[in-house]
């Protein structure tokens, strides 16, 4: 093939691809874009491309979409598959300095003092995704070195593992900091010996007054052997809780006083505050910056992806890295993420569950992964949303509706449709002269999934139904209404205790001609008593159609004209959790 013919073939491939995705009409610009992405060398002749592309696009646009698809599948079947897979694969901006490292290693490091919630999704998903992008590794590290104020709870270690697995974020290695206390001791002893850290026994208020002025406390300049002796006194219990801390030396004139001589270890009376995993085995505990900073180096973390509230921690930890002669990992500090209307404070979540305000960690009012899972929010929706938000540094505000939009795209093709009648009232229709069999597809776009079948058998020409009392407002005397997928009726009497109507006609076209509103309905017999737990924890009662009896716990479905729900407890009565409209 000549070079020109080859180029024309390539243009044709992209023109066809573009056309089948845009109702059979390809456009010039995106075709050129794709072309240059595959063949960057064409940039040299970029000015000569448009006439060629215009010609091919015109030819392609003359074909019907069926012909276009057929040609594409015959000549470039792989392109079709790639194209289908592509819109899902969101590309994150590249990581810095990957060439400096043999392998990219990221981590997610939660404190198991609470269950995970939507606010942590970004750290998890971005860290995991970057490791995947560069064929690296992703670690899970439990940061559980505060048995007093941020006390870890055993059940949360497993809950966190469960959430990560549910989110599709498998981890390649797992570490628990409370297993690593001897390592932390070993490294702080090095700093004490080299004069880079000291043990401060000053009253905290006195210390603060001095440090704000950039002045050292009397402990700072004591020689290393005295520091090591004091360290022994921390370990053996001579110093009581609150009486001594280890501080890492920094510049005393650092512009941020909070960075100056930051605390690395403290004493916790584990007889009173036992650690859930190690009991009272240790009484000297590393603080966040020491344990986290040290582990990032020892575990070979190359890229840390975290919120910008950690910027000051990086400044603190850099002193330690300097003393040990290590290079600080690459960092990405993303902006704050606010979810309107969601409680994302760990302490509020815990307090609410402990006080019984929430029924549990999966209470529908919470944004914990456990609660989202129960409501039918899919991990794919959370992933997609977090990848779209990415690691940008500006603050981002999202709403529940944003998450619902992502979830709807995932549930819409998978969730089958069923009738549910909320707060039901009876409807009787007179003059129904024959039996009706209504077959309604489980999903309008996927007919192959089959139908739900309703048999309407009038008794003395009278058919009875249940309809939702919410529809009462549209039911005025004399008005024609269409019972979805069944027939049209004329309302005769509409009251809260029931509605009476007469048969009008069968054809949908008739309903359309008359502008008749559509309402859904259920036959009076064989309905399933149903409770819908709403996002505000209120319960909506009603009936679902007979075929809902067969649904399994965990299935997500759509109740037509009501919303997407997840089966929480199959059977009868049926309990479902509401996801969103
Ligand atoms: Zn001191």
Coordinates of C-alpha atoms and ligand atoms in Angstrom, one line a residue:
X1 CA 0.0 0.0 0.0
X2 CA 1.3 3.4 -0.8
X3 CA 1.9 5.9 1.9
X4 CA -1.1 8.0 0.8
X5 CA -3.4 5.0 0.5
X6 CA -2.3 3.9 4.0
X7 CA -3.0 7.3 5.4
X8 CA -6.4 7.4 3.8
X9 CA -7.2 4.0 5.4
X10 CA -6.3 5.4 8.8
X11 CA -8.4 8.5 8.3
X12 CA -11.3 6.2 7.2
X13 CA -11.0 4.2 10.4
X14 CA -11.3 7.3 12.6
X15 CA -14.0 8.8 10.4
X16 CA -16.1 5.6 10.7
X17 CA -15.5 5.4 14.5
X18 CA -16.5 9.1 14.9
X19 CA -19.6 8.6 12.7
X20 CA -21.0 5.5 14.5
X21 CA -20.8 7.4 17.7
X22 CA -22.5 10.5 16.4
X23 CA -25.6 9.2 14.6
X24 CA -23.7 8.4 11.4
X25 CA -22.2 11.9 10.9
X26 CA -18.4 12.2 11.4
X27 CA -16.8 15.5 12.1
X28 CA -13.5 16.8 10.8
X29 CA -11.8 18.1 14.0
X30 CA -12.1 15.0 16.2
X31 CA -10.9 12.8 13.3
X32 CA -7.8 14.9 12.9
X33 CA -7.3 14.8 16.7
X34 CA -7.4 11.0 16.8
X35 CA -5.1 10.8 13.8
X36 CA -2.4 12.9 15.4
X37 CA -2.7 11.0 18.6
X38 CA -1.9 7.7 16.8
X39 CA 0.6 9.2 14.4
X40 CA 2.4 12.1 16.1
X41 CA 4.8 12.2 13.0
X42 CA 1.8 13.6 11.0
X43 CA 2.2 16.9 12.9
X44 CA 4.8 17.8 10.3
X45 CA 2.3 17.8 7.6
X46 CA -0.6 19.0 9.7
X47 CA -1.5 21.7 7.2
X48 CA -2.0 19.2 4.4
X49 CA -4.3 17.0 6.4
X50 CA -7.6 18.8 6.3
X51 CA -8.4 18.3 2.6
X52 CA -7.7 14.6 2.8
X53 CA -9.8 14.3 6.0
X54 CA -12.7 16.3 4.5
X55 CA -12.8 14.1 1.5
X56 CA -12.9 10.8 3.5
X57 CA -15.4 12.2 6.0
X58 CA -17.7 13.2 3.2
X59 CA -17.6 9.7 1.7
X60 CA -18.2 8.1 5.1
X61 CA -21.1 10.4 5.9
X62 CA -22.8 9.2 2.7
X63 CA -23.0 5.7 4.2
X64 CA -25.8 4.6 6.5
X65 CA -24.9 3.9 10.1
X66 CA -25.5 0.2 9.5
X67 CA -23.0 0.3 6.6
X68 CA -20.5 2.3 8.7
X69 CA -20.7 -0.2 11.6
X70 CA -20.4 -3.2 9.2
X71 CA -17.3 -1.7 7.5
X72 CA -15.7 -0.9 10.9
X73 CA -16.4 -4.4 12.3
X74 CA -15.1 -6.1 9.1
X75 CA -11.9 -4.1 8.7
X76 CA -11.0 -2.8 12.2
X77 CA -12.7 -5.1 14.8
X78 CA -10.1 -4.2 17.4
X79 CA -10.8 -0.5 17.1
X80 CA -14.5 -1.1 17.8
X81 CA -13.6 -2.9 21.0
X82 CA -11.1 -0.4 22.1
X83 CA -13.5 2.4 21.5
X84 CA -16.1 0.7 23.6
X85 CA -13.7 0.3 26.5
X86 CA -12.3 3.8 26.2
X87 CA -14.9 6.2 27.6
X88 CA -14.7 4.4 30.9
X89 CA -10.9 4.6 31.2
X90 CA -10.3 8.0 32.7
X91 CA -6.7 9.1 32.5
X92 CA -5.2 10.9 35.5
X93 CA -2.5 13.5 35.0
X94 CA 0.9 11.9 35.0
X95 CA 2.9 11.5 38.2
X96 CA 6.1 13.4 38.6
X97 CA 9.6 11.9 38.5
X98 CA 8.6 8.3 37.9
X99 CA 11.9 7.7 36.2
X100 CA 13.7 8.2 39.5
X101 CA 12.0 5.0 40.9
X102 CA 12.1 1.4 39.9
X103 CA 8.5 1.0 40.7
X104 CA 5.7 3.3 41.8
X105 CA 4.5 2.5 45.3
X106 CA 1.5 4.3 46.8
X107 CA -0.4 3.8 50.0
X108 CA -3.6 4.4 51.8
X109 CA -3.1 4.8 55.5
X110 CA -6.3 5.1 57.6
X111 CA -6.6 5.2 61.4
X112 CA -9.0 2.4 62.2
X113 CA -10.7 4.6 64.8
X114 CA -13.8 4.9 62.6
X115 CA -15.4 3.4 59.5
X116 CA -14.5 4.8 56.1
X117 CA -16.7 7.3 54.3
X118 CA -17.1 9.0 51.0
X119 CA -14.5 11.6 52.0
X120 CA -11.8 9.0 52.0
X121 CA -12.7 7.7 48.6
X122 CA -10.4 10.1 46.8
X123 CA -7.2 9.1 48.7
X124 CA -8.0 5.4 48.2
X125 CA -9.0 5.5 44.6
X126 CA -6.4 7.9 43.4
X127 CA -3.6 6.1 45.2
X128 CA -4.7 2.7 43.9
X129 CA -5.3 4.0 40.4
X130 CA -1.8 5.6 40.1
X131 CA -0.2 2.3 41.2
X132 CA -2.3 0.5 38.6
X133 CA -1.4 3.1 35.9
X134 CA 2.3 2.6 36.4
X135 CA 2.1 -1.2 37.1
X136 CA 3.3 -0.4 40.6
X137 CA 2.0 -1.4 44.0
X138 CA -0.5 -0.1 46.4
X139 CA -0.2 -0.6 50.2
X140 CA -2.7 -0.5 53.0
X141 CA -1.2 0.8 56.3
X142 CA -3.2 1.0 59.5
X143 CA -2.0 4.0 61.5
X144 CA -3.1 2.9 64.9
X145 CA -0.6 4.4 67.3
X146 CA -3.0 6.5 69.4
X147 CA -4.7 4.3 72.0
X148 CA -6.1 7.3 73.9
X149 CA -7.8 10.1 71.9
X150 CA -8.1 8.4 68.5
X151 CA -8.4 5.0 69.9
X152 CA -8.5 2.2 67.2
X153 CA -11.3 -0.3 67.3
X154 CA -10.8 -3.9 66.3
X155 CA -13.9 -4.2 64.2
X156 CA -12.8 -1.3 62.0
X157 CA -9.7 -3.0 60.8
X158 CA -11.9 -5.6 59.1
X159 CA -14.5 -3.1 58.0
X160 CA -11.8 -1.0 56.3
X161 CA -10.4 -4.1 54.5
X162 CA -14.0 -4.9 53.4
X163 CA -14.6 -1.4 52.1
X164 CA -11.4 -1.4 50.1
X165 CA -12.3 -4.8 48.6
X166 CA -15.8 -3.5 47.8
X167 CA -14.3 -0.4 46.1
X168 CA -12.3 -2.7 43.9
X169 CA -9.0 -1.4 45.4
X170 CA -7.0 -4.5 46.2
X171 CA -3.8 -3.9 48.1
X172 CA -0.5 -5.6 47.5
X173 CA 0.8 -5.5 51.1
X174 CA -0.6 -4.6 54.4
X175 CA 1.1 -3.1 57.5
X176 CA -0.1 -2.3 61.0
X177 CA 1.8 0.3 62.8
X178 CA 1.1 -1.1 66.3
X179 CA 3.2 -4.1 65.1
X180 CA 6.1 -1.9 64.4
X181 CA 6.8 -0.1 67.7
X182 CA 10.3 -1.5 68.1
X183 CA 11.2 -0.1 64.7
X184 CA 10.1 3.3 65.7
X185 CA 12.1 3.1 68.9
X186 CA 15.2 2.1 67.0
X187 CA 15.0 5.1 64.7
X188 CA 14.2 7.7 67.4
X189 CA 17.2 6.4 69.4
X190 CA 19.4 7.2 66.4
X191 CA 18.1 10.7 66.3
X192 CA 18.6 11.1 70.1
X193 CA 22.1 9.8 69.8
X194 CA 23.0 12.2 67.0
X195 CA 21.5 15.2 68.8
X196 CA 18.6 15.7 66.3
X197 CA 15.9 15.0 68.9
X198 CA 15.5 15.6 72.6
X199 CA 13.3 14.7 75.5
X200 CA 11.3 17.6 76.8
X201 CA 9.9 17.5 80.3
X202 CA 8.8 21.2 80.3
X203 CA 5.3 22.2 81.2
X204 CA 3.5 22.4 77.8
X205 CA 2.4 26.0 78.3
X206 CA 6.0 27.0 79.2
X207 CA 7.3 25.2 76.2
X208 CA 4.8 27.0 73.9
X209 CA 5.6 30.4 75.3
X210 CA 9.3 29.8 74.5
X211 CA 8.8 28.2 71.1
X212 CA 6.5 31.0 69.8
X213 CA 9.4 33.4 70.5
X214 CA 11.8 31.0 68.7
X215 CA 13.6 30.2 72.0
X216 CA 14.9 26.7 73.0
X217 CA 13.6 25.1 76.2
X218 CA 16.2 24.0 78.7
X219 CA 16.0 20.3 77.6
X220 CA 17.0 21.0 74.1
X221 CA 20.7 21.4 74.6
X222 CA 21.3 18.6 77.0
X223 CA 23.9 16.1 75.7
X224 CA 22.8 12.9 73.9
X225 CA 23.7 10.6 76.8
X226 CA 21.3 12.6 79.0
X227 CA 18.7 12.3 76.3
X228 CA 19.1 8.6 76.1
X229 CA 18.9 8.3 79.9
X230 CA 15.6 10.3 79.8
X231 CA 14.4 8.1 77.0
X232 CA 14.9 5.0 79.3
X233 CA 12.9 6.8 81.9
X234 CA 10.0 7.2 79.4
X235 CA 10.2 3.5 78.6
X236 CA 10.5 2.2 82.1
X237 CA 7.7 4.2 83.6
X238 CA 9.7 6.7 85.7
X239 CA 8.1 9.5 83.6
X240 CA 4.3 9.4 83.9
X241 CA 1.8 10.1 81.1
X242 CA 2.1 13.8 80.0
X243 CA 5.4 14.3 81.8
X244 CA 7.8 13.9 78.8
X245 CA 7.7 14.0 75.0
X246 CA 10.3 13.4 72.4
X247 CA 10.8 16.3 70.0
X248 CA 12.5 16.4 66.7
X249 CA 14.7 19.5 66.3
X250 CA 13.9 21.9 63.6
X251 CA 14.9 25.5 62.8
X252 CA 13.7 27.5 65.8
X253 CA 12.9 30.4 63.5
X254 CA 10.8 28.4 61.1
X255 CA 8.1 30.8 59.9
X256 CA 5.4 28.4 61.1
X257 CA 5.6 28.0 64.9
X258 CA 3.6 24.8 64.6
X259 CA 6.5 23.2 62.7
X260 CA 9.2 24.1 65.3
X261 CA 10.5 21.2 67.3
X262 CA 7.5 19.0 66.6
X263 CA 6.6 16.1 69.0
X264 CA 7.5 12.6 67.9
X265 CA 6.7 10.4 70.9
X266 CA 4.6 10.7 74.0
X267 CA 3.6 8.5 76.9
X268 CA 0.2 7.0 77.2
X269 CA -0.8 5.1 80.3
X270 CA -1.9 1.9 78.6
X271 CA -3.0 0.4 81.9
X272 CA -5.8 2.9 81.7
X273 CA -6.1 3.1 78.0
X274 CA -5.1 -0.3 76.6
X275 CA -4.4 -0.6 72.9
X276 CA -7.0 -3.0 71.3
X277 CA -4.2 -5.0 69.7
X278 CA -1.2 -4.7 72.1
X279 CA -2.9 -4.0 75.4
X280 CA -0.4 -2.4 77.8
X281 CA 2.7 -3.8 76.1
X282 CA 3.9 -0.3 75.1
X283 CA 3.5 3.0 77.0
X284 CA 5.6 5.2 74.6
X285 CA 3.8 5.8 71.4
X286 CA 5.0 7.5 68.2
X287 CA 2.9 10.5 67.0
X288 CA 1.6 10.8 63.6
X289 CA 4.5 12.6 61.8
X290 CA 7.2 10.3 63.1
X291 CA 5.4 7.0 62.4
X292 CA 4.0 8.0 59.1
X293 CA 7.1 9.8 57.9
X294 CA 9.4 6.9 58.8
X295 CA 7.1 4.3 57.3
X296 CA 6.8 6.1 54.0
X297 CA 10.6 5.8 53.7
X298 CA 11.0 2.3 55.1
X299 CA 8.2 0.9 52.9
X300 CA 9.6 2.6 49.8
X301 CA 6.5 4.7 49.1
X302 CA 7.4 6.8 46.0
X303 CA 4.3 8.9 45.7
X304 CA 2.1 10.2 48.4
X305 CA -1.4 11.3 47.3
X306 CA -3.2 13.2 50.1
X307 CA -5.1 16.3 51.0
X308 CA -3.4 19.7 51.3
X309 CA -4.0 19.8 55.0
X310 CA -0.9 17.6 55.1
X311 CA 1.4 20.3 53.6
X312 CA 2.6 21.3 57.1
X313 CA 3.3 17.7 58.0
X314 CA 5.5 17.4 55.0
X315 CA 7.5 20.4 56.3
X316 CA 7.9 18.7 59.7
X317 CA 8.8 15.3 58.3
X318 CA 11.4 16.8 55.9
X319 CA 13.6 17.6 59.0
X320 CA 13.7 13.9 59.9
X321 CA 14.4 12.9 56.3
X322 CA 17.3 15.4 56.3
X323 CA 18.8 13.9 59.5
X324 CA 18.6 10.4 58.1
X325 CA 19.9 11.4 54.7
X326 CA 16.8 10.2 52.9
X327 CA 14.9 11.8 50.0
X328 CA 11.3 12.7 50.6
X329 CA 8.8 10.9 48.4
X330 CA 7.0 12.8 45.7
X331 CA 3.8 14.3 47.0
X332 CA 0.5 15.4 45.5
X333 CA -1.7 17.5 47.8
X334 CA -5.2 17.7 46.5
X335 CA -7.8 20.3 47.6
X336 CA -10.6 19.8 50.0
X337 CA -13.7 17.9 48.9
X338 CA -16.9 18.9 50.4
X339 CA -20.1 16.8 49.9
X340 CA -23.1 19.0 50.5
X341 CA -25.4 17.5 53.1
X342 CA -23.2 14.6 54.1
X343 CA -21.8 14.0 57.6
X344 CA -18.1 13.3 57.0
X345 CA -16.8 13.9 60.4
X346 CA -15.5 10.7 62.0
X347 CA -16.3 11.9 65.5
X348 CA -19.9 12.9 64.6
X349 CA -20.5 9.5 62.9
X350 CA -19.1 7.6 65.9
X351 CA -21.0 9.7 68.4
X352 CA -24.2 9.4 66.4
X353 CA -24.0 5.6 66.2
X354 CA -23.0 5.2 69.9
X355 CA -25.8 7.5 71.1
X356 CA -28.3 5.7 68.9
X357 CA -29.1 8.7 66.7
X358 CA -28.1 6.5 63.7
X359 CA -29.2 2.9 63.6
X360 CA -25.7 1.7 62.8
X361 CA -22.7 2.5 60.5
X362 CA -24.9 1.6 57.6
X363 CA -27.7 4.1 58.5
X364 CA -29.0 5.5 55.2
X365 CA -28.3 9.1 56.4
X366 CA -24.6 8.4 56.6
X367 CA -22.1 8.7 53.7
X368 CA -20.1 5.7 55.0
X369 CA -19.3 3.1 52.3
X370 CA -21.3 0.6 54.3
X371 CA -24.4 2.8 54.1
X372 CA -23.9 3.7 50.4
X373 CA -23.5 0.0 49.6
X374 CA -26.7 -0.8 51.4
X375 CA -28.5 1.8 49.3
X376 CA -27.3 0.5 46.0
X377 CA -24.7 3.1 45.3
X378 CA -22.1 1.2 43.2
X379 CA -18.4 1.2 43.7
X380 CA -18.0 1.9 40.0
X381 CA -19.9 5.2 40.4
X382 CA -17.7 6.3 43.3
X383 CA -14.6 5.3 41.4
X384 CA -15.6 7.2 38.3
X385 CA -16.6 10.3 40.2
X386 CA -13.3 10.4 42.1
X387 CA -11.2 9.8 38.9
X388 CA -13.1 12.7 37.2
X389 CA -12.4 14.9 40.2
X390 CA -8.8 13.8 40.1
X391 CA -6.0 15.2 42.2
X392 CA -6.6 18.9 41.5
X393 CA -5.5 21.3 44.2
X394 CA -8.5 23.6 44.1
X395 CA -11.3 22.8 46.6
X396 CA -14.2 20.9 45.1
X397 CA -17.8 20.9 46.2
X398 CA -20.0 18.1 45.1
X399 CA -23.6 17.1 46.0
X400 CA -25.4 13.9 46.5
X401 CA -27.0 14.6 43.1
X402 CA -23.6 14.4 41.4
X403 CA -23.0 11.0 42.9
X404 CA -26.5 9.9 41.9
X405 CA -25.9 11.0 38.3
X406 CA -22.8 8.7 38.1
X407 CA -24.7 5.9 39.8
X408 CA -27.8 6.2 37.6
X409 CA -25.6 5.7 34.5
X410 CA -24.4 2.4 35.9
X411 CA -27.8 1.2 37.3
X412 CA -30.0 2.3 34.4
X413 CA -28.9 -0.4 32.0
X414 CA -28.7 -3.1 34.7
X415 CA -31.7 -2.5 36.9
X416 CA -34.9 -4.1 35.8
X417 CA -38.2 -2.3 36.1
X418 CA -41.0 -3.1 38.5
X419 CA -44.2 -1.5 39.7
X420 CA -44.5 -0.2 43.2
X421 CA -47.5 1.5 44.5
X422 CA -46.8 3.9 47.4
X423 CA -49.5 4.5 50.0
X424 CA -52.0 2.5 48.0
X425 CA -55.7 3.2 47.4
X426 CA -58.1 1.0 45.5
X427 CA -59.2 1.8 42.0
X428 CA -62.2 0.0 40.4
X429 CA -62.8 0.1 36.7
X430 CA -66.3 -0.7 35.4
X431 CA -67.2 -1.9 31.9
X432 CA -64.1 -3.9 31.3
X433 CA -65.6 -6.4 28.8
X434 CA -62.8 -8.9 28.5
X435 CA -59.7 -10.3 30.3
X436 CA -56.4 -8.5 29.6
X437 CA -52.9 -9.9 29.7
X438 CA -50.4 -7.1 30.0
X439 CA -46.8 -8.1 29.3
X440 CA -44.3 -5.4 30.3
X441 CA -40.6 -5.8 29.5
X442 CA -38.3 -6.1 32.5
X443 CA -36.2 -3.4 30.8
X444 CA -37.4 -1.4 27.8
X445 CA -33.9 -1.4 26.2
X446 CA -33.2 -5.0 26.8
X447 CA -36.3 -6.9 25.6
X448 CA -34.4 -10.2 25.7
X449 CA -34.6 -10.2 29.5
X450 CA -38.2 -11.1 29.2
X451 CA -41.5 -9.7 30.6
X452 CA -43.5 -9.3 33.7
X453 CA -47.0 -10.6 33.1
X454 CA -50.2 -9.2 34.6
X455 CA -53.5 -11.0 34.1
X456 CA -56.5 -8.8 34.5
X457 CA -59.7 -10.8 34.9
X458 CA -62.8 -8.6 35.4
X459 CA -65.6 -9.9 37.6
X460 CA -69.0 -8.8 36.3
X461 CA -67.0 -6.4 34.0
X462 CA -65.4 -4.9 37.1
X463 CA -61.6 -4.8 37.4
X464 CA -59.9 -3.8 40.7
X465 CA -56.4 -2.3 41.1
X466 CA -54.2 -0.5 43.6
X467 CA -52.8 2.9 42.7
X468 CA -50.7 5.4 44.6
X469 CA -52.6 8.0 46.6
X470 CA -49.9 10.4 45.3
X471 CA -51.6 10.2 41.9
X472 CA -54.9 11.4 43.3
X473 CA -54.1 15.0 42.4
X474 CA -54.1 14.1 38.7
X475 CA -57.4 12.2 38.9
X476 CA -60.3 14.6 38.4
X477 CA -63.8 13.5 37.5
X478 CA -64.3 13.2 33.8
X479 CA -60.5 13.0 33.1
X480 CA -59.1 10.3 30.9
X481 CA -56.1 8.5 32.4
X482 CA -53.9 5.7 31.0
X483 CA -53.0 2.8 33.2
X484 CA -49.5 2.2 32.0
X485 CA -49.2 -0.6 29.4
X486 CA -52.8 -1.6 29.9
X487 CA -55.8 0.6 28.9
X488 CA -57.4 4.0 29.3
X489 CA -60.0 4.9 31.8
X490 CA -62.3 7.8 32.6
X491 CA -62.4 8.9 36.2
X492 CA -65.8 9.1 37.8
X493 CA -65.1 9.6 41.4
X494 CA -61.7 10.3 43.1
X495 CA -61.5 10.3 46.9
X496 CA -58.9 9.3 49.4
X497 CA -60.6 6.1 50.3
X498 CA -60.8 5.0 46.6
X499 CA -61.2 5.9 42.9
X500 CA -64.0 4.8 40.6
X501 CA -63.6 4.8 36.9
X502 CA -65.0 3.3 33.7
X503 CA -63.2 1.7 30.8
X504 CA -62.5 4.3 28.0
X505 CA -60.4 2.6 25.3
X506 CA -57.4 0.3 24.8
X507 CA -55.0 2.0 22.4
X508 CA -52.0 4.0 23.6
X509 CA -52.5 6.3 20.6
X510 CA -55.8 7.3 22.0
X511 CA -54.3 8.2 25.3
X512 CA -51.6 10.3 23.5
X513 CA -54.3 12.0 21.4
X514 CA -56.2 13.0 24.5
X515 CA -53.0 13.9 26.4
X516 CA -54.0 11.4 29.1
X517 CA -51.5 11.2 32.0
X518 CA -49.9 7.8 32.6
X519 CA -50.1 6.2 36.1
X520 CA -48.8 2.8 37.3
X521 CA -51.0 0.3 39.0
X522 CA -51.1 -3.2 40.5
X523 CA -53.7 -5.8 40.4
X524 CA -55.3 -6.1 43.9
X525 CA -54.2 -9.7 44.3
X526 CA -50.7 -11.2 44.8
X527 CA -49.0 -7.9 45.6
X528 CA -46.0 -7.9 47.9
X529 CA -46.1 -5.8 51.0
X530 CA -43.1 -3.5 50.7
X531 CA -41.1 -1.1 53.0
X532 CA -38.8 1.4 51.3
X533 CA -36.2 2.9 53.6
X534 CA -35.5 6.4 52.4
X535 CA -32.2 8.3 52.6
X536 CA -33.6 10.3 55.6
X537 CA -34.3 6.9 57.3
X538 CA -38.1 7.4 57.0
X539 CA -40.0 4.4 55.7
X540 CA -42.4 4.5 52.8
X541 CA -45.0 1.7 52.8
X542 CA -46.7 0.2 49.8
X543 CA -47.0 -2.8 47.6
X544 CA -44.7 -4.1 44.9
X545 CA -45.7 -6.4 42.0
X546 CA -45.8 -10.1 42.4
X547 CA -42.6 -10.8 40.4
X548 CA -40.6 -8.9 43.1
X549 CA -41.0 -12.0 45.3
X550 CA -38.3 -13.7 43.3
X551 CA -35.7 -11.0 43.7
X552 CA -32.6 -11.7 45.7
X553 CA -31.1 -9.6 48.5
X554 CA -28.5 -7.2 47.0
X555 CA -30.2 -6.8 43.6
X556 CA -30.8 -3.2 42.4
X557 CA -34.0 -2.5 40.6
X558 CA -36.0 0.5 39.5
X559 CA -39.5 1.0 40.8
X560 CA -41.1 2.8 37.9
X561 CA -41.9 6.5 38.5
X562 CA -40.4 6.1 42.0
X563 CA -36.7 5.5 41.9
X564 CA -33.8 3.0 42.0
X565 CA -33.8 0.8 45.1
X566 CA -31.7 -2.1 46.4
X567 CA -33.3 -5.2 47.8
X568 CA -32.2 -5.3 51.5
X569 CA -34.3 -8.2 52.6
X570 CA -35.9 -10.4 50.0
X571 CA -39.2 -12.2 50.5
X572 CA -42.4 -10.8 52.1
X573 CA -42.6 -8.3 53.5
X574 CA -40.0 -7.0 51.1
X575 CA -37.5 -4.4 52.5
X576 CA -35.7 -2.2 50.0
X577 CA -33.4 0.8 50.4
X578 CA -33.9 3.8 48.2
X579 CA -30.9 4.9 46.2
X580 CA -32.1 7.9 44.2
X581 CA -34.6 9.0 41.6
Ligands
LIG1 ZN1 11.8 21.2 77.6

